CSV table of C-alpha atoms in Angstrom, one decimal:
chain,number,residue,atom,x,y,z
A,234,MET,CA,93.6,-85.2,123.2
A,235,ASN,CA,92.3,-82.7,120.7
A,236,ILE,CA,93.6,-84.0,117.4
A,237,TRP,CA,93.7,-82.2,114.0
A,238,PHE,CA,93.9,-84.2,110.8
A,239,PHE,CA,95.2,-82.3,107.7
A,240,ASN,CA,94.3,-84.2,104.5
A,241,HIS,CA,93.5,-82.4,101.3
A,242,TYR,CA,91.0,-84.9,100.0
A,243,ALA,CA,89.6,-86.3,103.3
A,244,VAL,CA,85.9,-85.2,102.9
A,245,PRO,CA,83.5,-87.8,104.2
A,246,PRO,CA,83.5,-91.0,102.2
A,247,TRP,CA,80.0,-90.4,100.8
A,248,TYR,CA,81.4,-87.5,98.9
A,249,TYR,CA,84.7,-89.1,97.9
A,250,PRO,CA,85.7,-92.7,98.8
A,251,LEU,CA,88.8,-92.1,100.9
A,252,TYR,CA,88.2,-94.2,103.9
A,253,ARG,CA,91.5,-94.2,105.7
A,254,PRO,CA,91.2,-90.8,107.5
A,255,TYR,CA,87.5,-91.4,108.2
A,256,LYS,CA,88.2,-94.8,109.8
A,257,PHE,CA,91.3,-93.5,111.6
A,258,ALA,CA,89.3,-90.7,113.1
A,259,LYS,CA,86.4,-93.0,114.2
A,260,ASN,CA,88.8,-95.3,116.0
A,261,LEU,CA,90.5,-92.4,117.8
A,262,ILE,CA,87.1,-91.0,118.8
A,263,GLU,CA,86.2,-94.4,120.2
A,264,SER,CA,89.4,-94.2,122.3
A,265,GLY,CA,88.2,-91.0,123.8
A,266,HIS,CA,89.9,-88.3,121.7
A,267,ASN,CA,88.3,-85.3,119.9
A,268,VAL,CA,89.1,-85.3,116.2
A,269,THR,CA,88.7,-82.6,113.5
A,270,ILE,CA,89.5,-83.3,109.9
A,271,PHE,CA,90.5,-80.3,107.7
A,272,ALA,CA,89.9,-81.0,104.0
A,273,ALA,CA,89.6,-78.9,100.9
A,274,SER,CA,86.1,-77.9,99.9
A,275,THR,CA,86.6,-79.4,96.4
A,276,VAL,CA,85.7,-83.0,96.0
A,277,HIS,CA,88.5,-84.8,94.2
A,278,ASN,CA,87.8,-86.2,90.7
A,279,SER,CA,84.6,-84.3,90.4
A,280,SER,CA,83.3,-80.7,89.8
A,281,GLU,CA,81.6,-80.5,93.2
A,282,ASN,CA,82.6,-77.8,95.7
A,283,LEU,CA,81.1,-78.0,99.2
A,284,ILE,CA,81.3,-74.3,99.6
A,285,LYS,CA,79.1,-72.4,97.1
A,286,ASP,CA,79.4,-68.9,98.6
A,287,ASN,CA,82.2,-66.6,99.6
A,288,LYS,CA,82.9,-68.2,103.0
A,289,GLN,CA,86.5,-69.2,103.6
A,290,TYR,CA,85.5,-72.3,105.5
A,291,LYS,CA,82.5,-74.5,106.4
A,292,THR,CA,82.0,-76.9,109.3
A,293,GLU,CA,80.1,-80.1,109.5
A,294,LYS,CA,79.8,-83.0,112.0
A,295,SER,CA,79.3,-86.6,110.8
A,296,ASP,CA,79.7,-89.8,112.9
A,297,LYS,CA,81.1,-87.6,115.8
A,298,ILE,CA,83.9,-86.4,113.5
A,299,ASN,CA,84.3,-82.6,113.1
A,300,TYR,CA,84.9,-81.6,109.5
A,301,VAL,CA,86.3,-78.3,108.4
A,302,TYR,CA,86.2,-77.6,104.6
A,303,ILE,CA,88.7,-75.0,103.4
A,304,LYS,CA,87.5,-72.9,100.5
A,305,THR,CA,89.5,-73.8,97.4
A,306,SER,CA,88.9,-73.2,93.7
A,307,ASN,CA,87.8,-76.0,91.4
A,308,TYR,CA,90.3,-77.8,89.1
A,309,ASP,CA,90.2,-80.4,86.3
A,310,GLY,CA,93.1,-82.8,85.7
A,311,ASN,CA,96.7,-82.3,86.9
A,312,GLY,CA,97.5,-78.9,85.5
A,313,ILE,CA,98.2,-75.4,87.0
A,314,ASP,CA,94.6,-75.2,88.4
A,315,ARG,CA,95.3,-78.2,90.7
A,316,ILE,CA,98.6,-76.7,91.9
A,317,ILE,CA,96.8,-73.5,92.7
A,318,ASN,CA,94.2,-75.6,94.6
A,319,MET,CA,96.9,-77.2,96.7
A,320,ILE,CA,98.5,-73.9,97.5
A,321,GLN,CA,95.1,-72.4,98.5
A,322,TYR,CA,94.4,-75.3,100.9
A,323,SER,CA,97.7,-75.1,102.6
A,324,LEU,CA,97.9,-71.3,103.0
A,325,LYS,CA,94.2,-71.0,104.2
A,326,LEU,CA,94.9,-73.7,106.8
A,327,LEU,CA,97.2,-71.3,108.4
A,328,LEU,CA,94.5,-68.6,108.5
A,329,VAL,CA,91.5,-70.6,109.4
A,330,SER,CA,93.1,-72.6,112.2
A,331,LYS,CA,92.7,-69.7,114.7
A,332,TYR,CA,89.0,-70.2,114.8
A,333,PHE,CA,89.2,-73.6,116.5
A,334,ILE,CA,90.3,-74.9,119.8
A,335,LYS,CA,94.1,-75.4,119.8
A,336,PRO,CA,95.3,-79.0,119.1
A,337,ASP,CA,97.4,-81.3,121.2
A,338,LEU,CA,98.4,-83.2,118.1
A,339,ILE,CA,98.5,-82.5,114.4
A,340,ILE,CA,98.6,-85.3,111.8
A,341,ALA,CA,99.4,-84.0,108.3
A,342,THR,CA,99.2,-86.3,105.3
A,343,SER,CA,101.4,-86.0,102.2
A,344,VAL,CA,98.8,-86.2,99.5
A,345,HIS,CA,101.1,-83.3,98.7
A,346,PRO,CA,104.0,-81.9,100.8
A,347,LEU,CA,102.5,-78.4,101.3
A,348,THR,CA,100.1,-80.0,103.8
A,349,TRP,CA,103.2,-81.2,105.8
A,350,LEU,CA,104.6,-77.7,105.9
A,351,ALA,CA,101.3,-76.2,107.1
A,352,GLY,CA,101.1,-79.0,109.8
A,353,TYR,CA,104.6,-78.4,111.0
A,354,PHE,CA,104.3,-74.6,111.2
A,355,LEU,CA,100.9,-74.8,113.1
A,356,SER,CA,102.3,-77.4,115.5
A,357,LYS,CA,105.0,-74.9,116.4
A,358,LYS,CA,102.4,-72.1,116.7
A,359,TYR,CA,100.2,-74.1,119.0
A,360,ASP,CA,102.9,-76.1,120.8
A,361,ALA,CA,101.4,-79.4,119.6
A,362,ARG,CA,103.0,-82.6,118.7
A,363,PHE,CA,103.4,-83.2,114.9
A,364,ILE,CA,103.0,-86.5,113.0
A,365,ALA,CA,103.8,-86.6,109.3
A,366,GLU,CA,101.9,-89.3,107.4
A,367,ILE,CA,103.4,-90.4,104.2
A,368,ALA,CA,100.7,-91.6,101.8
A,369,ASP,CA,102.5,-90.6,98.6
A,370,LEU,CA,106.3,-90.2,98.2
A,371,TRP,CA,107.0,-86.7,96.9
A,372,PRO,CA,108.8,-86.4,94.6
A,373,GLU,CA,109.9,-90.1,94.3
A,374,THR,CA,106.7,-91.2,92.6
A,375,LEU,CA,106.9,-88.4,90.1
A,376,VAL,CA,110.6,-89.3,89.3
A,377,ALA,CA,109.8,-93.0,89.0
A,378,MET,CA,107.0,-92.2,86.6
A,379,GLY,CA,109.2,-90.0,84.5
A,380,ARG,CA,107.1,-86.8,85.2
A,381,ILE,CA,110.2,-84.9,86.5
A,382,LYS,CA,113.9,-85.6,86.4
A,383,LYS,CA,115.7,-86.6,89.6
A,384,ASN,CA,118.2,-83.8,89.4
A,385,SER,CA,115.8,-81.1,88.3
A,386,ILE,CA,115.2,-78.0,90.4
A,387,PRO,CA,111.6,-79.0,91.3
A,388,ALA,CA,112.7,-82.5,92.4
A,389,LYS,CA,115.5,-81.0,94.5
A,390,ILE,CA,113.1,-78.6,96.2
A,391,LEU,CA,110.6,-81.4,97.0
A,392,TYR,CA,113.4,-83.7,98.3
A,393,ALA,CA,114.6,-80.9,100.5
A,394,ILE,CA,111.0,-80.4,101.9
A,395,GLU,CA,110.7,-84.1,102.4
A,396,LYS,CA,113.9,-84.5,104.4
A,397,PHE,CA,113.1,-81.3,106.4
A,398,ILE,CA,109.7,-82.8,107.5
A,399,TYR,CA,111.2,-86.2,108.2
A,400,GLU,CA,113.7,-84.6,110.5
A,401,LYS,CA,111.3,-82.2,112.3
A,402,ALA,CA,108.3,-84.5,112.8
A,403,ASP,CA,107.8,-86.2,116.2
A,404,ARG,CA,106.7,-89.3,114.5
A,405,LEU,CA,106.5,-90.6,110.9
A,406,ILE,CA,103.7,-92.9,109.7
A,407,PHE,CA,104.3,-94.6,106.3
A,408,THR,CA,101.1,-96.1,104.8
A,409,MET,CA,103.4,-98.5,102.8
A,410,SER,CA,106.1,-100.8,104.1
A,411,GLY,CA,109.8,-100.0,103.7
A,412,GLY,CA,109.9,-96.6,105.2
A,413,VAL,CA,113.1,-97.2,107.1
A,414,ASP,CA,114.8,-98.7,103.9
A,415,TYR,CA,113.7,-95.7,101.9
A,416,ILE,CA,115.3,-93.3,104.3
A,417,ARG,CA,118.5,-95.3,104.4
A,418,ASP,CA,118.6,-95.5,100.6
A,419,LYS,CA,118.4,-91.7,100.5
A,420,GLY,CA,121.3,-91.5,102.9
A,421,TRP,CA,119.2,-89.6,105.5
A,422,ASP,CA,119.5,-92.0,108.3
A,423,LYS,CA,122.2,-90.0,110.1
A,424,GLN,CA,119.9,-87.0,110.3
A,425,ILE,CA,116.6,-88.8,110.9
A,426,ASP,CA,115.9,-90.9,113.9
A,427,LEU,CA,114.7,-94.3,112.5
A,428,ASN,CA,113.0,-95.2,115.8
A,429,LYS,CA,110.3,-92.7,115.1
A,430,VAL,CA,109.3,-94.4,111.8
A,431,ASN,CA,106.1,-96.3,111.9
A,432,TYR,CA,104.1,-98.4,109.3
A,433,ILE,CA,100.3,-98.4,109.5
A,434,ASN,CA,98.6,-99.8,106.5
A,435,ASN,CA,94.9,-99.4,105.7
A,436,GLY,CA,93.9,-102.5,107.6
A,437,ILE,CA,90.5,-104.2,107.6
A,438,ASP,CA,87.3,-103.2,109.3
A,439,LEU,CA,86.0,-106.7,110.1
A,440,GLU,CA,82.4,-105.4,110.6
A,441,ASP,CA,82.4,-103.9,107.1
A,442,PHE,CA,84.2,-107.0,105.7
A,443,ASN,CA,81.7,-109.5,107.1
A,444,LYS,CA,78.8,-107.3,105.9
A,445,ASN,CA,80.2,-107.0,102.4
A,446,ALA,CA,81.1,-110.7,102.2
A,447,TYR,CA,77.4,-111.6,103.0
A,448,THR,CA,75.8,-108.9,100.8
A,449,PHE,CA,78.0,-109.0,97.7
A,450,GLN,CA,78.6,-112.6,96.6
A,451,VAL,CA,80.0,-113.5,93.2
A,452,ASN,CA,79.3,-116.9,91.9
A,453,ASP,CA,82.0,-117.4,89.3
A,454,LYS,CA,82.9,-120.9,88.1
A,455,ASP,CA,86.6,-120.0,87.8
A,456,ILE,CA,86.8,-118.5,91.3
A,457,LEU,CA,84.9,-121.3,92.8
A,458,SER,CA,86.9,-124.1,91.0
A,459,LYS,CA,89.4,-125.9,93.2
A,460,ASN,CA,91.3,-127.0,90.1
A,461,ILE,CA,92.3,-123.4,89.0
A,462,PHE,CA,95.3,-121.7,90.6
A,463,LYS,CA,94.2,-118.2,91.5
A,464,ILE,CA,96.2,-115.0,92.0
A,465,MET,CA,94.5,-112.0,93.7
A,466,TYR,CA,95.7,-108.4,93.4
A,467,THR,CA,94.2,-106.0,96.0
A,468,GLY,CA,96.0,-102.8,95.2
A,469,SER,CA,94.9,-99.7,93.4
A,470,LEU,CA,94.4,-99.6,89.6
A,471,GLY,CA,96.3,-96.3,89.0
A,472,GLU,CA,99.0,-95.5,86.5
A,473,ALA,CA,101.7,-95.6,89.2
A,474,ASN,CA,100.7,-99.2,90.1
A,475,MET,CA,101.9,-100.5,86.7
A,476,VAL,CA,99.1,-103.0,86.5
A,477,ILE,CA,100.3,-104.4,83.1
A,478,LYS,CA,103.5,-105.5,84.8
A,479,ILE,CA,101.5,-107.2,87.6
A,480,LEU,CA,99.5,-109.1,85.0
A,481,GLN,CA,102.6,-110.1,83.1
A,482,THR,CA,104.1,-111.3,86.4
A,483,ALA,CA,100.9,-113.3,87.2
A,484,LYS,CA,101.1,-114.9,83.7
A,485,VAL,CA,104.7,-116.1,84.4
């Protein structure tokens, strides 16, 4: 198949260390598929922009993966400039797509929900199957963190987009467990076929793991001691992960 990946931040990992789409694409290519990743030209958490002229997109091929960078403006932090950047990426996807061989399958990742909408509309345009990948729960994470209120107009709009995409997608891939429970908790299970819900975590690349285990060894007396009870946390260290509570739980 000819597969398009839409992920705002999925530039090659040597620019920004987001390995999931890169590894996903490599495994699909090894299975005989052709894969193109469409990402924004801005490198997240940096001032770097991969397009320095007025071109609306730029192509690159790395490890047999076709990359298309969509021209977007730089931003700093989480203010209005980042929102503009998200809108630019999603709208320009609709315009730039015509220059490439039509896809059989589009996988759109919800780093933000506008990517979903672009993926859905283009899947209809090109008569392609559509998979929505849920990497972040919009707006559930924002509500849980107190950034927006659950009954606010922005939250209601985002919930409506989320439900719409869940209904229309041919398949749903949650990167975290509990996707079926989440849909049931929202009361959407009558409109959304739960049989199309899948859970695919980031997994382990055993070749990388074994190489790193050999190359990066830490000789720490506490870690090596058989008399110390050890707890390991392998998640992210972001604000949404509430690491303080994890430490307090470990202490108990």
